[in-house]
XYZ file of C-alpha atoms in Angstrom:
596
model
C 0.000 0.000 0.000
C 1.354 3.219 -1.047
C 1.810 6.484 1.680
C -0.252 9.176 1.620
C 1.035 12.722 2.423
C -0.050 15.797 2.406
C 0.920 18.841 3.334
C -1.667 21.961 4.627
C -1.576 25.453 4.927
C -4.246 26.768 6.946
C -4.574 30.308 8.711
C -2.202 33.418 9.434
C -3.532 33.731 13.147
C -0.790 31.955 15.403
C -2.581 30.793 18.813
C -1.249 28.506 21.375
C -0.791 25.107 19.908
C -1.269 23.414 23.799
C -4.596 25.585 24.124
C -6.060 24.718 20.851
C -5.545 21.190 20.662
C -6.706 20.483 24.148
C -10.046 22.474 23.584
C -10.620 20.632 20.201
C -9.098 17.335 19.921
C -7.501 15.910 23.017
C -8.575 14.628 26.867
C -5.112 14.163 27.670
C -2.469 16.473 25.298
C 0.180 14.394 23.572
C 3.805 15.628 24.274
C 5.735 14.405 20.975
C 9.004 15.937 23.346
C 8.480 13.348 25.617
C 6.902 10.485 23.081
C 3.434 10.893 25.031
C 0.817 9.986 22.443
C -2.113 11.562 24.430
C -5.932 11.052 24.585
C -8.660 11.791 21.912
C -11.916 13.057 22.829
C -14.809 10.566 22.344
C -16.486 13.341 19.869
C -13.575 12.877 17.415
C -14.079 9.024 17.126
C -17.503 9.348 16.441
C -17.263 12.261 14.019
C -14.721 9.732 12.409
C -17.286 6.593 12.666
C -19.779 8.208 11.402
C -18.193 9.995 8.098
C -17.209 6.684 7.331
C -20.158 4.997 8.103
C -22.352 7.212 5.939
C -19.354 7.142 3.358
C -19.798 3.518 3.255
C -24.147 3.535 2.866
C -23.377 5.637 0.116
C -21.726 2.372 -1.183
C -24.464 0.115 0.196
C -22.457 -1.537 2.566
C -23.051 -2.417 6.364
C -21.844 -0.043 8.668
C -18.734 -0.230 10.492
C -18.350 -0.554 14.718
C -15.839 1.105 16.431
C -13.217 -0.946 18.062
C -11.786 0.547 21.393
C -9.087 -2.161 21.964
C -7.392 -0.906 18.867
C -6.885 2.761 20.438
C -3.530 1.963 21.321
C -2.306 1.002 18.641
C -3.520 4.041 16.121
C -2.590 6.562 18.515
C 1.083 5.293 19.216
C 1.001 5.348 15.386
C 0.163 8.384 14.852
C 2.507 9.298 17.474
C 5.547 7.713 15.327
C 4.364 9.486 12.231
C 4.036 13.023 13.877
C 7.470 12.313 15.624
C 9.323 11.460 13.036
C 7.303 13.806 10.318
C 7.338 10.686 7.598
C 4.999 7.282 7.128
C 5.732 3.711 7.308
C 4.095 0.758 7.662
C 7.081 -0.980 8.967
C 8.945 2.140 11.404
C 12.105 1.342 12.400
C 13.248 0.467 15.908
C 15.548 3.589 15.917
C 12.361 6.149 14.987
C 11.646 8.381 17.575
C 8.986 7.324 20.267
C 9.192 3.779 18.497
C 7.069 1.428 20.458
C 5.997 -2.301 19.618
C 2.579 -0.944 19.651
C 2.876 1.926 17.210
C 4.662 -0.406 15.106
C 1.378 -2.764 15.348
C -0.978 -0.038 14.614
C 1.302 1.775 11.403
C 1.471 -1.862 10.005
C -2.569 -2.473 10.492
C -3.762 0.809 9.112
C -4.208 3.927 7.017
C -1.269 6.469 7.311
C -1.767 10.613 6.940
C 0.427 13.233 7.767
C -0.295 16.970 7.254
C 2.056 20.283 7.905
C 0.068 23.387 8.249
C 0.232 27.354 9.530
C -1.768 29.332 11.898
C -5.208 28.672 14.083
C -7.537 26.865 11.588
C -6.468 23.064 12.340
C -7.282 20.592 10.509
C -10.412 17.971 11.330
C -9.657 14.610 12.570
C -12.210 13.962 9.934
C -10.610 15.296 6.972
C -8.397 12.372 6.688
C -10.968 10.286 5.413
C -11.404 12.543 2.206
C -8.038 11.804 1.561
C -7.787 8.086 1.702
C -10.980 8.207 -0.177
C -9.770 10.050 -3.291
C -6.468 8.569 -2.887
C -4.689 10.714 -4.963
C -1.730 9.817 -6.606
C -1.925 6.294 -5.101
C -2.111 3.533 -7.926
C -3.007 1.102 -5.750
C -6.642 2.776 -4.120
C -5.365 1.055 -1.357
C -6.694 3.204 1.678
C -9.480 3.523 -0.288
C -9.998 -0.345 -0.421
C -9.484 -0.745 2.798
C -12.588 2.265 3.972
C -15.182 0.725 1.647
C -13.980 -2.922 1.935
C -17.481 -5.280 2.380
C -15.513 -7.107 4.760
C -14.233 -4.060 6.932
C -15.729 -5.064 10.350
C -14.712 -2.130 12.924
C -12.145 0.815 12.585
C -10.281 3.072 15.712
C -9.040 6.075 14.658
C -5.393 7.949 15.981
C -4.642 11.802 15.932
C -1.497 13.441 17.393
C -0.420 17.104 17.092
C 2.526 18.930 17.692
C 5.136 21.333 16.932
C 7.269 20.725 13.236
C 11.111 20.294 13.850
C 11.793 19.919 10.278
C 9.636 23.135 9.836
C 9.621 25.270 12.782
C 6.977 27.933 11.388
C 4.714 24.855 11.033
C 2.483 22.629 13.255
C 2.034 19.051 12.128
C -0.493 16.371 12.469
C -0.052 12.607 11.965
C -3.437 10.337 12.052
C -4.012 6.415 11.742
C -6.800 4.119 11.416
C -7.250 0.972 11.860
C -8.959 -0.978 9.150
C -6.568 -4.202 8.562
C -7.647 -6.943 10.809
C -8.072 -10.685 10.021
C -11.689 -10.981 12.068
C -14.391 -9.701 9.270
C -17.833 -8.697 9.051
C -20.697 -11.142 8.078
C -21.821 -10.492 5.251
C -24.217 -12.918 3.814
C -26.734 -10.739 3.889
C -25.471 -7.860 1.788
C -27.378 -6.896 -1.302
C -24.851 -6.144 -3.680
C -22.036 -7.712 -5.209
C -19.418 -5.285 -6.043
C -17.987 -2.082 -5.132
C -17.702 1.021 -6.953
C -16.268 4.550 -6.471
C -17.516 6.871 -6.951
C -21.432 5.277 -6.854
C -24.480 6.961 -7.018
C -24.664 10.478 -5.978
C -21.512 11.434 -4.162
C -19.891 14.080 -2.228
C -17.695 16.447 -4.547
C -15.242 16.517 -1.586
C -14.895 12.564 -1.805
C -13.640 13.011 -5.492
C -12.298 16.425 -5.660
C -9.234 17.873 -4.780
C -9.504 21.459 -6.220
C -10.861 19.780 -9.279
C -7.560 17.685 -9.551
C -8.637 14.476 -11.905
C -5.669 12.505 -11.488
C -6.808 10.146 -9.157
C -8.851 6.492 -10.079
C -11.920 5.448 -10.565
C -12.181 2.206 -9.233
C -14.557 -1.267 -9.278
C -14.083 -4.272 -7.244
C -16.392 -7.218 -7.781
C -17.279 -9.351 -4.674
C -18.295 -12.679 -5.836
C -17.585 -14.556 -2.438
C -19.335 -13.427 -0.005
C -17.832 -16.159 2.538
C -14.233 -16.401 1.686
C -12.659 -13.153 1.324
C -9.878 -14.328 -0.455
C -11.516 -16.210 -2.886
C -12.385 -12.720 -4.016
C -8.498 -12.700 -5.095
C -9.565 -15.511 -8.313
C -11.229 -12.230 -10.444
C -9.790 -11.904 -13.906
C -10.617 -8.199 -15.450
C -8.014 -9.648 -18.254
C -11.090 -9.696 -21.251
C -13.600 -7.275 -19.589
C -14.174 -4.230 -20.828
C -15.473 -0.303 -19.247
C -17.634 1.470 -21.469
C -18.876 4.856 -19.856
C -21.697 7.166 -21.087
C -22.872 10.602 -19.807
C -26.753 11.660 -19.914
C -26.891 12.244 -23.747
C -25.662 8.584 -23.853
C -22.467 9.845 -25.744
C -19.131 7.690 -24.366
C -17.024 8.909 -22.329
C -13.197 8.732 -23.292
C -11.272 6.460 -20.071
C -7.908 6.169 -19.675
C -5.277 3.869 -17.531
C -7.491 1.325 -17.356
C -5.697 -0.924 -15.014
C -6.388 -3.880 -12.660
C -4.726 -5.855 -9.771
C -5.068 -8.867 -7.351
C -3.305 -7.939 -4.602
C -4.424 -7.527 -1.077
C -4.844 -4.033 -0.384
C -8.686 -4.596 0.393
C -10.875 -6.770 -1.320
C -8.264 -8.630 -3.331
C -9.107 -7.155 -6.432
C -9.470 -3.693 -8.834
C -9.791 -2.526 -11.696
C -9.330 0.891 -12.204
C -9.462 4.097 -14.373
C -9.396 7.842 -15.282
C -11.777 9.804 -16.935
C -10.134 13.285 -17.243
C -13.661 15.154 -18.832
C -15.402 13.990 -16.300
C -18.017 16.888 -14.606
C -19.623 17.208 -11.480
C -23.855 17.265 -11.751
C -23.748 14.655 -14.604
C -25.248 11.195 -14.876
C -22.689 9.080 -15.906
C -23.380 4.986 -16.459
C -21.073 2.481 -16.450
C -21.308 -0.835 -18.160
C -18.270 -3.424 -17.060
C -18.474 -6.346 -19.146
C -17.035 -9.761 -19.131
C -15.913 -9.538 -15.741
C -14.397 -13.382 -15.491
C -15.599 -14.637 -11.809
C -12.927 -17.826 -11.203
C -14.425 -19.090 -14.748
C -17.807 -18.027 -14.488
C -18.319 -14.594 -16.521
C -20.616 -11.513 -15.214
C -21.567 -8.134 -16.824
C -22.147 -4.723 -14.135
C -23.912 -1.723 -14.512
C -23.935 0.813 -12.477
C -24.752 5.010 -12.349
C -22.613 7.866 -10.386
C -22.961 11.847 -10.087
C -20.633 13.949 -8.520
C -22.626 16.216 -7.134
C -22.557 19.267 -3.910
C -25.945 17.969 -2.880
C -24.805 14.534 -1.954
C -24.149 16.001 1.607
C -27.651 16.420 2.480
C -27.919 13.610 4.088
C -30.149 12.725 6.922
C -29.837 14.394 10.870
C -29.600 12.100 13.304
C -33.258 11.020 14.644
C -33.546 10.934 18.361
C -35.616 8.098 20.310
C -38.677 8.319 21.607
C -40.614 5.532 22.682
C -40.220 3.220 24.587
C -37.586 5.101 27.476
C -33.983 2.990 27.783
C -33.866 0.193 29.910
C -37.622 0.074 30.202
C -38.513 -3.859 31.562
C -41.923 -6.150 30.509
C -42.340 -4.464 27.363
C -44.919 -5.978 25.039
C -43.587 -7.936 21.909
C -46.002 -5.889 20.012
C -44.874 -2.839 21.273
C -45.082 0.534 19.454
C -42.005 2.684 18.861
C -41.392 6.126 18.021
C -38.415 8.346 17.649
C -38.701 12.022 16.429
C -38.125 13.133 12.675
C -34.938 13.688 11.269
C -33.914 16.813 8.707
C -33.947 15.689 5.096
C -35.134 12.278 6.078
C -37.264 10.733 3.607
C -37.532 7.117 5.009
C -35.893 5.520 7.944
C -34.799 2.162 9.157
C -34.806 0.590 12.446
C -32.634 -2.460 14.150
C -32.894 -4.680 16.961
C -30.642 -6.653 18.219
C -29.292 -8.869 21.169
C -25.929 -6.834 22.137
C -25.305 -2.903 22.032
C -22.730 -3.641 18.623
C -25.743 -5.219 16.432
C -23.658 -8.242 15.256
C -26.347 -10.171 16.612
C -28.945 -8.685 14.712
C -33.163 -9.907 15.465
C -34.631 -8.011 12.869
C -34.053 -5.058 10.456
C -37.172 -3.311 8.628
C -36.093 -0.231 6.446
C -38.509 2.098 4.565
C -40.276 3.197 7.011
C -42.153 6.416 5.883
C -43.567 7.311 9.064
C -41.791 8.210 12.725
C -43.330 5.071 14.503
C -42.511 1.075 14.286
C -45.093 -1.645 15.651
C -42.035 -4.285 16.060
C -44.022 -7.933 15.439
C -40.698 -10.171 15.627
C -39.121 -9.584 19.185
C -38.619 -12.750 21.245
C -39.884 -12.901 24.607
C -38.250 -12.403 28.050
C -35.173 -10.797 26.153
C -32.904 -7.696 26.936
C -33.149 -5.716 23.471
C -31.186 -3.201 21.730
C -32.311 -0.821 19.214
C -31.695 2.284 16.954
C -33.245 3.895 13.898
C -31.241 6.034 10.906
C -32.724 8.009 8.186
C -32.288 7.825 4.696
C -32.958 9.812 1.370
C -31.569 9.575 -1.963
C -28.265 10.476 -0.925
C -28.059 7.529 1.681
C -28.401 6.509 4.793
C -27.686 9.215 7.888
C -26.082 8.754 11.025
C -27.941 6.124 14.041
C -29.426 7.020 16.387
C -28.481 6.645 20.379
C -28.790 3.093 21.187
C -31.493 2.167 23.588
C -32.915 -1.515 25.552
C -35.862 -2.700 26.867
C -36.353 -6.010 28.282
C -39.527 -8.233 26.560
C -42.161 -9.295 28.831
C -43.017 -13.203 29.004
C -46.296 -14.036 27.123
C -49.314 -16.558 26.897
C -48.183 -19.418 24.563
C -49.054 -18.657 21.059
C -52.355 -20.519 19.834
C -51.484 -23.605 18.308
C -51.835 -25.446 14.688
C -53.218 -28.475 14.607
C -51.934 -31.311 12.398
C -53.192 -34.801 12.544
C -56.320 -35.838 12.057
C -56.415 -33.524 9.305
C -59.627 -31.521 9.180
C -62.959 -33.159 8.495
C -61.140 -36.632 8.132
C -62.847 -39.767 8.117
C -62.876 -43.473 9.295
C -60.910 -41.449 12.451
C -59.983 -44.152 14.864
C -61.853 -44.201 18.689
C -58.884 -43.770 20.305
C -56.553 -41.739 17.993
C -53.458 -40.014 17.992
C -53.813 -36.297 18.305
C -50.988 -34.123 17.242
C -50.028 -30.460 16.862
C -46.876 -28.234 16.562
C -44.883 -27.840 19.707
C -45.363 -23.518 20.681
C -42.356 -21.832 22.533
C -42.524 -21.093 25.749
C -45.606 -23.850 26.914
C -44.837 -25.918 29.517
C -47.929 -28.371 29.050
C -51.334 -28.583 26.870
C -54.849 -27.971 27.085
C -56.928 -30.831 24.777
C -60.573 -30.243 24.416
C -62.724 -32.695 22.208
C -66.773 -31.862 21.949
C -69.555 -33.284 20.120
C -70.082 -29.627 18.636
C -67.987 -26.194 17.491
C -69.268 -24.637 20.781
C -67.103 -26.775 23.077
C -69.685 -25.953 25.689
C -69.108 -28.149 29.209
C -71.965 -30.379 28.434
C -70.841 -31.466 25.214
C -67.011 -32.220 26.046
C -65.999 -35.814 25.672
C -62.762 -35.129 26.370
C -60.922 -32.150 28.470
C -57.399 -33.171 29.442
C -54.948 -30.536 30.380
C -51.334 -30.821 31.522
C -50.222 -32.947 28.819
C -46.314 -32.002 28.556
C -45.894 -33.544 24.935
C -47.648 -31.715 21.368
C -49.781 -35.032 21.421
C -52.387 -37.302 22.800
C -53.947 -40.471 22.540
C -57.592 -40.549 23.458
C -58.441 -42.840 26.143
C -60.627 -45.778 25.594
C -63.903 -45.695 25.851
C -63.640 -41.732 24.998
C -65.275 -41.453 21.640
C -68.165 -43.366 20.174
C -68.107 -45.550 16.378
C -69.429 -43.057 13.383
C -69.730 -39.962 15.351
C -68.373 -36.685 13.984
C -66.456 -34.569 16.785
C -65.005 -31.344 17.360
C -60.934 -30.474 19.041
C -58.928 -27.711 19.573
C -55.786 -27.328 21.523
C -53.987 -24.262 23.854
C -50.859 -23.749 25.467
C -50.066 -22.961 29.136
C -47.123 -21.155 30.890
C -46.400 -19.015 34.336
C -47.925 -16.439 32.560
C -51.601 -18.667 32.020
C -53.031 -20.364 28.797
C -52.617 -19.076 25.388
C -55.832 -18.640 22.878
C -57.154 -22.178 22.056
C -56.100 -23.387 18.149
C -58.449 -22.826 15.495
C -60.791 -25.931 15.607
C -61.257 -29.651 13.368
C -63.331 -31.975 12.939
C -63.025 -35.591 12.202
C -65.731 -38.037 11.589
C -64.792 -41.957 13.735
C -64.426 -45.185 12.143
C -67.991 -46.429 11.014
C -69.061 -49.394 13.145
C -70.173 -51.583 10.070
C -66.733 -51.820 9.274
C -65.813 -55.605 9.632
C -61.833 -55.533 9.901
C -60.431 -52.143 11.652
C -57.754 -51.364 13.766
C -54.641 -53.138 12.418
C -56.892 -56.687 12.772
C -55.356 -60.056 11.356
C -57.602 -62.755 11.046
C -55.121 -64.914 13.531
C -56.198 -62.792 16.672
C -59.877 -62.903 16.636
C -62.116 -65.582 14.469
C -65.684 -66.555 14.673
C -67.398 -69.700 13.658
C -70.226 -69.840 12.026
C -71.090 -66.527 10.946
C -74.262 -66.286 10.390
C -74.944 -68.433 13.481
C -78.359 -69.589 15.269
C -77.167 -69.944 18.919
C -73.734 -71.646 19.720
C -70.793 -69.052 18.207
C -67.254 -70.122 18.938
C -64.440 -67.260 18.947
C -61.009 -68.528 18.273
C -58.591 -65.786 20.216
C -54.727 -65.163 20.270
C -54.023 -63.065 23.451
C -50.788 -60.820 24.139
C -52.086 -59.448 27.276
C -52.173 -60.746 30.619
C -55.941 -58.678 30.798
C -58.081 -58.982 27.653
C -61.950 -58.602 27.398
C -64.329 -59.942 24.957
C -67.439 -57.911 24.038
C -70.865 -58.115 22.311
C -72.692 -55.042 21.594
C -75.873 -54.500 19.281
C -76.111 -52.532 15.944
C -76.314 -49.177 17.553
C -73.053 -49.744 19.233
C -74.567 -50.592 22.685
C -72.884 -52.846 25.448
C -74.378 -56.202 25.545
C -72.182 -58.721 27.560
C -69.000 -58.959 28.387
C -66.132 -61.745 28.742
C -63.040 -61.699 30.953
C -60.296 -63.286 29.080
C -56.923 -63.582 32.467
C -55.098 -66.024 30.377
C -52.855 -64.732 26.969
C -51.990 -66.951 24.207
C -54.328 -69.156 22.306
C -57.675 -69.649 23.846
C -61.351 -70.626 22.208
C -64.163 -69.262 23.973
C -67.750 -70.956 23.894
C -70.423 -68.101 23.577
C -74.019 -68.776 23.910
C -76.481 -66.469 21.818
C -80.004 -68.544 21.716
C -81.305 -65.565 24.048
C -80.496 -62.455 20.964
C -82.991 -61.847 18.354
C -82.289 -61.943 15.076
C -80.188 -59.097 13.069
C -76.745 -57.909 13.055
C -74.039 -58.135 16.307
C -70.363 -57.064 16.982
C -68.053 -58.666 18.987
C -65.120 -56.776 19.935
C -61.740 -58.179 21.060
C -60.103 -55.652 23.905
C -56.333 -55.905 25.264
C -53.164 -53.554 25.873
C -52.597 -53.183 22.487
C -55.203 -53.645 20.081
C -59.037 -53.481 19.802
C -60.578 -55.628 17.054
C -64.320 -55.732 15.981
C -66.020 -58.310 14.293
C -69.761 -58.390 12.501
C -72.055 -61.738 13.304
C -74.810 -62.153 11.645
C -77.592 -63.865 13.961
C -80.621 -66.023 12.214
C -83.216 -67.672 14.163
């Protein structure tokens, strides 16, 4: 990565250098005299996170965290460049105020150094204009590295102090950090490539006094996963064709490209020396070769003095911080931001949103009825604007802690609604609801579920089924079930009903029956009936009920195995019987025909 220098002149009003940059910049001054690197106000970081946060929505990328463990590092390094009035990634152990950690930071970041005159000091902001435009740098390396996909968190480094190798001057050396091997997720990122400039954007990212010298640049981002599989991108047959708004081309020229590993692990790059701010240009780059699969891009910029309207900073409302037992529906509201068009709001688990729970953008209005928050949860959450120009600054961060709710009302699955030939005793099932610690089963012989009608009302049932006892449900009967949840909190809203219609009683083999467990002979019969039966439970029954399904007699079977049991019907009428076969495991009914 090639250095960037730069020297300002700012000002003909001398005032106290120690007075100046302790007001503006500094908690604790540096003292280059005595290699003290001194403390930067918390303002100046954020000024610095957010100009290259909303330098990077301009882009479409995810915003960037700042990382306070790296403070050390960039402002030891910008101690060593301010010391020793030159940049290097790799200072030498006989620089001035050398340290391992100043070494650390200068080899992990973007370098600046500036000279300048008078009162008027430079922002701690204004470095990021120049790694931006990167002029005179072939590479677009500190460029790369700002508006790198990947780029998970930055720290920024600022030290000030008197020239030696210019006496009449002041200088300033600045680092940040922006080359670490932990990277941001990025699965979920729209786009697949990287352009500068993009869309409408700032003249003062592009400009330097109208200077056109520097690149244009595009990096395509086909991995998404594996940042350095980014590195197999061939620009070697693609071409750049550029038009302006009367769709004439626009001449380009040192039209380069590289795979190396400043950033995204490859460029290609450009100069268009006619080009004009407050013009629609469109670029088309085709036959971009994607390790062997090829891709065409097109994309629109303007360099324009409006691009810096973006959005204020919207301010939260609703609910307070650190409220407790909010709803999971609840209703939030922040108040409007300047030039804000739409806005988009976050929640997440921890106060650096890498855990993210939801993210709705476009929001038109100042409120947010959030629908997806978990329950019992400590939340985070912020809101940013955004127009046309891109996305503003967030918000203050702000939690709440979800309340714990009623189980949600459940679905039902099996039987399947208004299914027939429904066994007596069958298998009831439904899907499993967070958060309910047992089951409310209600079975009626109508829709109403009204106390006199219930056949079956079972609750605390700690599984998402049931089987329905014996003796429950009736042969060719149509019934009604629904299902709710229960926690601490109480019971949830009961499922949306079924029906299912039982197993008609005419049936003559039902309920997994094979002929070698139960068999009659003769059938029709006049008055002896023998039942042939093949028992494998210690306690089985043997029934006879009439056509409508009523209880006649019953037989006590103790013994399993093989038995043959005598029955005696000279006392029934004539017309259709059923005898039913009872154990552990099985039911099995059986038609006999009676004729006198």
């Amino acid at each position: 990565m090639k250095l960037k220098i730069s020297i300002i002149l700012l000002g003909l009003i001398c005032l106290s250098f120690n007075i100046m940059a302790q007001a503006q910049f500094y908690d604790i001054m540096p003292d280059i005299t005595n290699c003290k690197e001194g403390t930067l106000k918390e303002a100046e970081k954020q000024k610095v996170l957010n100009l290259v946060n909303q330098v990077r929505a301009i882009h479409g990328l995810k915003p960037v965290t700042y990382n306070y463990t790296k403070d050390i590092f960039v402002q030891k390094s910008a101690l060593l460049s301010a010391a020793n009035e030159q940049l290097s990634h790799t200072p030498p152990t006989t620089w001035k105020c050398y340290t391992a950690d100043g070494s650390t930071g200068s080899g992990n970041s973007n370098l600046h150094i500036g000279w300048f005159y008078g009162s008027t000091w430079p922002t701690t902001e204004s470095s990021i204009s120049s790694w931006i435009i990167d002029e005179n740098v072939d590479v677009c390396g500190h460029r790369r590295w700002l508006i790198d996909p990947f780029l998970k968190f930055i720290a920024i480094g600022r030290v000030d102090g008197a020239s030696v190798q210019n006496p009449q001057f002041s200088v300033t050396g600045m680092s940040i950090y922006v080359i670490d091997d932990e990277k941001q997720n990025i699965s979920d990122w729209q786009n697949d490539f990287v352009a500068y400039p993009y869309q409408n954007y700032p003249t003062n990212m592009v400009f330097t006094k109208e200077n056109k010298s520097w690149y244009f640049s595009f990096t395509a981002v086909f991995d998404k996963s594996n940042y350095w599989n980014n590195q197999k991108v061939s620009y070697s047959t693609a071409t750049i064709e550029i038009k302006d708004e009367q769709n004439q081309i626009v001449p380009t020229s040192g039209v380069f490209s590289d795979n190396d590993g400043a950033g995204i692990p490859n460029i290609l790059k450009w100069k268009i020396p006619s080009v004009q701010k407050e013009v629609k240009y469109t670029v088309s780059i085709k036959n971009v070769d994607l390790n062997g699969t090829k891709k065409d891009y097109t994309y629109w910029f303007k360099i324009t003095d409006q691009s810096g309207q973006m959005p204020a900073t919207p301010t939260l409302l609703v609910p307070a911080d650190a409220t407790k037992n909010i709803d999971v529906n609840q209703n939030f509201t922040w108040n409007p931001a300047s030039n804000a068009d739409s806005y988009t709001i976050q929640f997440a688990r921890d106060n650096t949103f890498t855990n993210m729970i939801d993210e709705q953008g476009d929001i038109s209005t100042t409120n947010f009825t959030a629908t997806l928050l978990p329950e019992s949860t400590l939340i985070y959450w912020r809101v940013a604007g955004k127009n046309n120009y891109g996305t503003g600054s967030w918000s203050g961060i702000r939690s709440f802690t979800t309340k714990a709710m009623a189980p949600q009302k459940p679905i039902l699955e099996e039987p399947t609604d208004l299914q027939t030939s429904v066994s007596i005793t069958p298998d009831l099932k439904w899907d499993a609801i967070t958060g309910a610690t047992s089951y409310h089963v209600q079975i009626s012989e109508n829709d109403k579920f009204g106390q006199l009608n219930l056949v079956v009302n079972q609750e605390y049932i700690t599984k998402n089924s049931f089987t329905v006892p014996k003796n429950s449900l009736q042969y060719d009967t149509k019934y009604f079930w629904h299902v709710r949840g229960k926690n601490t909190i109480g019971y949830g809203e009961f499922s949306d009903p079924r029906s299912f219609m039982t197993l008609d009683m005419t049936s003559v083999d039902i309920l997994n029956e094979t002929t070698q467990i139960l068999s009659i002979y003769p059938n029709p019969a006049q008055d002896i009936v023998l039942c042939k039966i093949n028992s494998s439970g210690s306690m089985s029954k043997l029934q006879i009920l009439n056509e409508s399904g009523q209880l006649i007699e019953t037989y006590s079977l103790l013994n399993s195995g093989e038995q043959i049991l005598t029955l005696n019907l000279s006392a029934f009428t004539s017309g259709s019987y059923f005898i039913r076969f009872i154990d552990d495991s099985k039911e099995i009914l059986k038609k006999i025909q009676i004729i006198r």
